[in-house]
Amino acid sequence: MKSFGSSLALWAAIFLLLGFGESLLLPQDARNNLGKRGLARFVFRGETGRTDRDVEKAGGISSRGFEKHARGELSNEELEKGCSLFLHAQGVSPTNPKYKENTQYVSTSPNPADAITFAYDRGDPTKPGFMYVIAVDEKMIDVGATLGNLAFKSQTEYAAVGAIPHSQIVGHFRITAKDFDPGLSKKLQDGKYLHQLVDGKGVDGFQKNPRFDRKFLSRQSSGAQPQLAGIPADNSAWNQKPWNRKPLKDYKGKSVANFLGNFVWQKVCRRDQVCDQRFRLPHE
């Protein structure tokens, strides 16, 4: 298996040559969240159905597939599907009806407007939802840049492998359709505003997580990881540019679970066995 330690500069050059350049660009309203390398520093996740206390009690936010795999409840085929970012981005489909139960990723977005749409119940204007502000780290992957021309251009997503610990969550906004602040998304585009959240300087409506670990402020996401696309071998994309060219075509027919396991071992856990055992993924 090839090493995934190639520099981002090299991968960026490959993506530009193979037509991935457009997918590397985020919407204008999300760009103030970008660091020096063009990677988001914070991501957002909107939820309904459980409270911030539920998330704290659970120790953070984890994917159902990650939890099922930890209990040994996924078959090899289900794990393969759950490790594919291509299938993750598609969501529930006729060929992947158990997407939510199998996926090994937690969906987040660098664009707060995307997250807000999932944070309130339009059917019940009094029912609260929550939007979490989360600092990035190496287990977060840019889905759009990974999938390139196969990505949904209307959405921006950073997929977190496995789980987001509670200590990585900066805090949250409690949101209802009834009292929703339409200016919140714009505020969250302001870098100074984001730093006010981190510093807990009394931003209206924001509940700072007292257990947030500031070590995450120095972390970076892993950007694009095309080996984790996991496009089915019979998909027509393999006959088209850029997927029919090297290095991308070398991933065809290979185990995406092994690719993800190697990514976690090398990039996320940095060869720490205790960390690696939490993911229980195969790797070389």
CSV table of C-alpha atoms in Angstrom, one decimal:
chain,number,residue,atom,x,y,z
A,1,MET,CA,0.0,0.0,0.0
A,2,LYS,CA,1.3,3.5,-0.9
A,3,SER,CA,2.1,6.0,1.8
A,4,PHE,CA,-0.3,8.9,2.4
A,5,GLY,CA,2.4,11.2,3.7
A,6,SER,CA,2.6,13.1,0.4
A,7,SER,CA,2.7,16.8,0.9
A,8,LEU,CA,-0.5,18.8,0.4
A,9,ALA,CA,1.4,21.0,-2.1
A,10,LEU,CA,2.0,17.9,-4.3
A,11,TRP,CA,-1.7,16.8,-4.0
A,12,ALA,CA,-2.8,20.4,-4.8
A,13,ALA,CA,-0.8,20.3,-8.0
A,14,ILE,CA,-2.2,17.0,-9.0
A,15,PHE,CA,-5.8,18.2,-8.4
A,16,LEU,CA,-5.3,21.3,-10.5
A,17,LEU,CA,-3.8,19.2,-13.3
A,18,LEU,CA,-6.7,16.7,-13.2
A,19,GLY,CA,-9.5,19.2,-12.9
A,20,PHE,CA,-10.1,19.3,-9.2
A,21,GLY,CA,-9.3,23.0,-8.8
A,22,GLU,CA,-12.9,24.2,-8.7
A,23,SER,CA,-13.9,21.8,-5.9
A,24,LEU,CA,-11.1,23.2,-3.7
A,25,LEU,CA,-12.9,26.5,-3.5
A,26,LEU,CA,-15.4,27.1,-0.7
A,27,PRO,CA,-18.4,29.5,-1.1
A,28,GLN,CA,-17.4,33.2,-0.6
A,29,ASP,CA,-19.3,33.3,2.7
A,30,ALA,CA,-17.1,30.5,4.2
A,31,ARG,CA,-13.7,31.8,3.3
A,32,ASN,CA,-13.0,33.9,6.4
A,33,ASN,CA,-12.8,30.6,8.3
A,34,LEU,CA,-9.7,29.5,6.2
A,35,GLY,CA,-6.2,29.2,7.6
A,36,LYS,CA,-3.0,30.0,5.7
A,37,ARG,CA,-3.1,26.7,3.8
A,38,GLY,CA,-6.7,27.2,2.6
A,39,LEU,CA,-8.1,24.7,5.1
A,40,ALA,CA,-10.9,25.5,7.4
A,41,ARG,CA,-10.0,26.1,11.1
A,42,PHE,CA,-13.5,25.5,12.4
A,43,VAL,CA,-16.4,23.5,11.3
A,44,PHE,CA,-20.1,23.5,12.2
A,45,ARG,CA,-22.7,20.8,12.8
A,46,GLY,CA,-26.4,21.2,13.2
A,47,GLU,CA,-28.6,18.7,15.0
A,48,THR,CA,-32.1,18.1,16.3
A,49,GLY,CA,-33.4,15.3,18.4
A,50,ARG,CA,-30.8,15.4,21.1
A,51,THR,CA,-29.5,18.1,23.4
A,52,ASP,CA,-26.1,19.4,24.2
A,53,ARG,CA,-26.3,17.5,27.5
A,54,ASP,CA,-26.9,14.3,25.5
A,55,VAL,CA,-23.8,15.0,23.5
A,56,GLU,CA,-21.7,15.7,26.6
A,57,LYS,CA,-23.0,12.6,28.3
A,58,ALA,CA,-22.0,10.5,25.2
A,59,GLY,CA,-18.5,12.0,25.3
A,60,GLY,CA,-19.0,13.7,22.0
A,61,ILE,CA,-20.5,13.0,18.6
A,62,SER,CA,-19.8,9.7,16.9
A,63,SER,CA,-21.2,8.1,13.7
A,64,ARG,CA,-23.5,5.1,14.1
A,65,GLY,CA,-21.3,3.0,11.9
A,66,PHE,CA,-18.3,3.7,14.1
A,67,GLU,CA,-20.3,2.6,17.2
A,68,LYS,CA,-21.5,-0.5,15.4
A,69,HIS,CA,-18.1,-1.4,14.2
A,70,ALA,CA,-16.7,-1.0,17.8
A,71,ARG,CA,-19.3,-3.6,18.9
A,72,GLY,CA,-18.4,-5.9,16.0
A,73,GLU,CA,-21.8,-5.6,14.4
A,74,LEU,CA,-20.7,-4.7,10.8
A,75,SER,CA,-19.9,-7.2,8.1
A,76,ASN,CA,-16.8,-6.7,5.9
A,77,GLU,CA,-19.1,-5.5,3.1
A,78,GLU,CA,-20.9,-3.0,5.4
A,79,LEU,CA,-17.6,-1.7,6.7
A,80,GLU,CA,-16.3,-1.2,3.1
A,81,LYS,CA,-19.4,0.8,2.2
A,82,GLY,CA,-19.2,2.7,5.5
A,83,CYS,CA,-15.6,3.8,4.7
A,84,SER,CA,-16.4,5.2,1.3
A,85,LEU,CA,-16.7,9.0,1.1
A,86,PHE,CA,-18.5,8.6,-2.3
A,87,LEU,CA,-21.3,6.6,-0.7
A,88,HIS,CA,-21.2,8.8,2.4
A,89,ALA,CA,-21.8,11.9,0.3
A,90,GLN,CA,-24.7,10.2,-1.6
A,91,GLY,CA,-26.5,9.3,1.6
A,92,VAL,CA,-29.3,6.8,1.6
A,93,SER,CA,-29.7,5.2,-1.8
A,94,PRO,CA,-31.1,2.0,-3.3
A,95,THR,CA,-27.6,0.5,-3.4
A,96,ASN,CA,-26.7,1.8,0.1
A,97,PRO,CA,-30.0,1.7,2.2
A,98,LYS,CA,-28.2,1.4,5.5
A,99,TYR,CA,-26.0,4.4,5.0
A,100,LYS,CA,-26.7,6.0,8.4
A,101,GLU,CA,-26.0,2.7,10.2
A,102,ASN,CA,-22.8,2.0,8.3
A,103,THR,CA,-21.0,5.3,7.7
A,104,GLN,CA,-17.7,5.7,9.6
A,105,TYR,CA,-17.9,9.5,9.3
A,106,VAL,CA,-19.5,12.4,11.1
A,107,SER,CA,-20.7,15.2,8.8
A,108,THR,CA,-19.7,18.8,9.5
A,109,SER,CA,-19.4,21.8,7.3
A,110,PRO,CA,-17.0,24.8,7.2
A,111,ASN,CA,-20.0,26.8,6.0
A,112,PRO,CA,-22.3,27.7,8.9
A,113,ALA,CA,-25.2,28.3,6.6
A,114,ASP,CA,-25.2,24.6,5.7
A,115,ALA,CA,-25.1,23.5,9.4
A,116,ILE,CA,-27.9,25.9,10.4
A,117,THR,CA,-30.3,24.1,8.0
A,118,PHE,CA,-30.0,21.0,10.1
A,119,ALA,CA,-30.2,22.8,13.5
A,120,TYR,CA,-33.9,23.7,13.6
A,121,ASP,CA,-37.2,21.9,13.1
A,122,ARG,CA,-39.3,23.7,10.5
A,123,GLY,CA,-42.3,21.6,11.5
A,124,ASP,CA,-42.2,22.8,15.1
A,125,PRO,CA,-41.0,26.4,15.5
A,126,THR,CA,-40.7,25.9,19.3
A,127,LYS,CA,-38.6,22.7,19.2
A,128,PRO,CA,-34.9,23.5,19.9
A,129,GLY,CA,-32.0,22.4,17.8
A,130,PHE,CA,-28.3,22.9,18.3
A,131,MET,CA,-25.4,24.1,16.1
A,132,TYR,CA,-22.0,23.1,17.4
A,133,VAL,CA,-18.8,25.0,16.7
A,134,ILE,CA,-15.9,22.5,16.4
A,135,ALA,CA,-12.2,23.0,16.0
A,136,VAL,CA,-10.7,20.9,13.2
A,137,ASP,CA,-8.0,18.2,13.5
A,138,GLU,CA,-6.3,15.6,11.3
A,139,LYS,CA,-9.3,13.2,11.2
A,140,MET,CA,-11.3,15.7,9.3
A,141,ILE,CA,-11.4,15.3,5.5
A,142,ASP,CA,-12.6,17.8,2.8
A,143,VAL,CA,-15.2,15.7,1.0
A,144,GLY,CA,-15.6,18.0,-1.9
A,145,ALA,CA,-11.9,18.2,-2.6
A,146,THR,CA,-11.7,14.4,-2.2
A,147,LEU,CA,-14.4,13.6,-4.7
A,148,GLY,CA,-13.6,16.4,-7.1
A,149,ASN,CA,-16.0,16.4,-10.1
A,150,LEU,CA,-18.2,13.8,-8.4
A,151,ALA,CA,-19.0,16.1,-5.4
A,152,PHE,CA,-22.2,17.9,-4.9
A,153,LYS,CA,-21.2,21.5,-5.5
A,154,SER,CA,-24.1,22.9,-3.6
A,155,GLN,CA,-22.7,21.5,-0.3
A,156,THR,CA,-19.5,21.9,1.6
A,157,GLU,CA,-18.6,19.1,4.0
A,158,TYR,CA,-15.7,18.1,6.2
A,159,ALA,CA,-16.2,14.4,7.3
A,160,ALA,CA,-14.7,13.5,10.6
A,161,VAL,CA,-13.5,9.9,10.9
A,162,GLY,CA,-15.2,8.0,13.6
A,163,ALA,CA,-16.1,10.5,16.3
A,164,ILE,CA,-15.6,14.1,17.5
A,165,PRO,CA,-14.7,14.1,21.3
A,166,HIS,CA,-16.6,16.5,23.5
A,167,SER,CA,-13.3,18.3,24.2
A,168,GLN,CA,-13.0,19.3,20.6
A,169,ILE,CA,-16.4,21.2,20.6
A,170,VAL,CA,-15.8,24.9,21.3
A,171,GLY,CA,-19.5,25.3,22.2
A,172,HIS,CA,-23.0,25.6,20.7
A,173,PHE,CA,-25.9,27.8,19.8
A,174,ARG,CA,-29.4,26.8,20.8
A,175,ILE,CA,-31.6,27.4,17.8
A,176,THR,CA,-35.4,27.4,17.1
A,177,ALA,CA,-37.2,28.4,14.0
A,178,LYS,CA,-39.3,30.8,16.1
A,179,ASP,CA,-36.4,32.9,17.3
A,180,PHE,CA,-33.8,32.1,14.7
A,181,ASP,CA,-31.2,34.9,14.1
A,182,PRO,CA,-30.9,35.2,10.3
A,183,GLY,CA,-27.7,37.1,10.8
A,184,LEU,CA,-25.9,34.3,12.6
A,185,SER,CA,-24.4,32.7,9.5
A,186,LYS,CA,-22.9,36.1,8.5
A,187,LYS,CA,-21.5,36.6,12.0
A,188,LEU,CA,-19.8,33.2,11.9
A,189,GLN,CA,-18.0,34.3,8.7
A,190,ASP,CA,-16.0,36.9,10.7
A,191,GLY,CA,-12.7,35.6,12.0
A,192,LYS,CA,-12.8,38.0,15.0
A,193,TYR,CA,-16.2,36.7,16.0
A,194,LEU,CA,-15.0,33.1,15.9
A,195,HIS,CA,-12.1,34.0,18.2
A,196,GLN,CA,-14.6,35.7,20.5
A,197,LEU,CA,-16.4,32.4,20.8
A,198,VAL,CA,-13.2,30.5,21.5
A,199,ASP,CA,-12.2,33.1,24.2
A,200,GLY,CA,-15.7,33.0,25.7
A,201,LYS,CA,-16.3,36.7,25.5
A,202,GLY,CA,-20.0,36.8,26.1
A,203,VAL,CA,-21.3,36.3,22.6
A,204,ASP,CA,-25.1,36.4,22.7
A,205,GLY,CA,-26.7,33.0,22.5
A,206,PHE,CA,-23.4,31.0,22.5
A,207,GLN,CA,-22.8,28.5,25.2
A,208,LYS,CA,-19.0,27.9,25.6
A,209,ASN,CA,-17.9,24.4,26.4
A,210,PRO,CA,-15.9,24.7,29.6
A,211,ARG,CA,-14.1,21.4,28.7
A,212,PHE,CA,-12.9,22.6,25.3
A,213,ASP,CA,-9.2,21.7,24.9
A,214,ARG,CA,-7.3,24.6,23.3
A,215,LYS,CA,-4.8,22.1,21.9
A,216,PHE,CA,-7.1,21.7,18.9
A,217,LEU,CA,-6.6,25.4,18.0
A,218,SER,CA,-3.1,24.4,16.6
A,219,ARG,CA,-4.4,21.4,14.6
A,220,GLN,CA,-5.2,21.3,10.9
A,221,SER,CA,-7.5,19.2,8.9
A,222,SER,CA,-6.2,16.6,6.3
A,223,GLY,CA,-7.8,18.3,3.3
A,224,ALA,CA,-8.4,16.0,0.3
A,225,GLN,CA,-7.8,12.3,0.6
A,226,PRO,CA,-8.7,10.8,-2.8
A,227,GLN,CA,-7.8,7.2,-1.7
A,228,LEU,CA,-10.8,7.4,0.6
A,229,ALA,CA,-13.3,8.2,-2.2
A,230,GLY,CA,-14.2,4.5,-2.4
A,231,ILE,CA,-16.0,4.7,-5.8
A,232,PRO,CA,-17.5,1.3,-6.6
A,233,ALA,CA,-15.4,-0.6,-9.2
A,234,ASP,CA,-18.3,-0.8,-11.6
A,235,ASN,CA,-19.0,3.0,-11.5
A,236,SER,CA,-18.6,4.8,-14.9
A,237,ALA,CA,-16.4,7.4,-13.3
A,238,TRP,CA,-13.5,5.1,-13.6
A,239,ASN,CA,-13.8,5.5,-17.4
A,240,GLN,CA,-13.6,9.3,-17.3
A,241,LYS,CA,-11.2,12.0,-16.4
A,242,PRO,CA,-9.6,12.4,-13.9
A,243,TRP,CA,-10.4,9.0,-12.4
A,244,ASN,CA,-9.0,7.0,-15.3
A,245,ARG,CA,-5.6,8.6,-14.8
A,246,LYS,CA,-2.8,8.0,-12.4
A,247,PRO,CA,-2.6,8.2,-9.4
A,248,LEU,CA,-6.4,8.1,-9.0
A,249,LYS,CA,-7.0,5.0,-11.2
A,250,ASP,CA,-4.7,3.0,-8.9
A,251,TYR,CA,-7.4,3.1,-6.2
A,252,LYS,CA,-9.9,1.2,-8.3
A,253,GLY,CA,-10.9,-2.1,-6.8
A,254,LYS,CA,-8.8,-1.6,-3.7
A,255,SER,CA,-10.2,-1.9,-0.2
A,256,VAL,CA,-11.2,1.6,1.1
A,257,ALA,CA,-11.4,0.1,4.6
A,258,ASN,CA,-7.7,-0.6,4.4
A,259,PHE,CA,-7.0,2.9,3.0
A,260,LEU,CA,-8.9,4.4,5.8
A,261,GLY,CA,-7.2,2.2,8.4
A,262,ASN,CA,-3.8,3.3,7.0
A,263,PHE,CA,-4.9,6.9,7.0
A,264,VAL,CA,-5.9,6.6,10.7
A,265,TRP,CA,-2.7,4.8,11.7
A,266,GLN,CA,-0.4,7.2,10.0
A,267,LYS,CA,-2.2,10.6,10.0
A,268,VAL,CA,-4.7,10.6,12.8
A,269,CYS,CA,-3.0,8.3,15.4
A,270,ARG,CA,0.6,8.9,14.2
A,271,ARG,CA,1.3,5.2,14.8
A,272,ASP,CA,0.0,5.3,18.4
A,273,GLN,CA,-1.4,1.9,19.1
A,274,VAL,CA,-3.8,2.9,21.9
A,275,CYS,CA,-5.4,5.5,19.5
A,276,ASP,CA,-5.4,3.1,16.6
A,277,GLN,CA,-7.3,0.4,18.7
A,278,ARG,CA,-10.3,2.8,19.1
A,279,PHE,CA,-10.9,2.7,15.4
A,280,ARG,CA,-10.3,-1.1,14.8
A,281,LEU,CA,-9.7,-0.6,11.1
A,282,PRO,CA,-7.4,-2.9,9.0
A,283,HIS,CA,-4.1,-1.5,7.8
A,284,GLU,CA,-0.6,-2.5,6.9
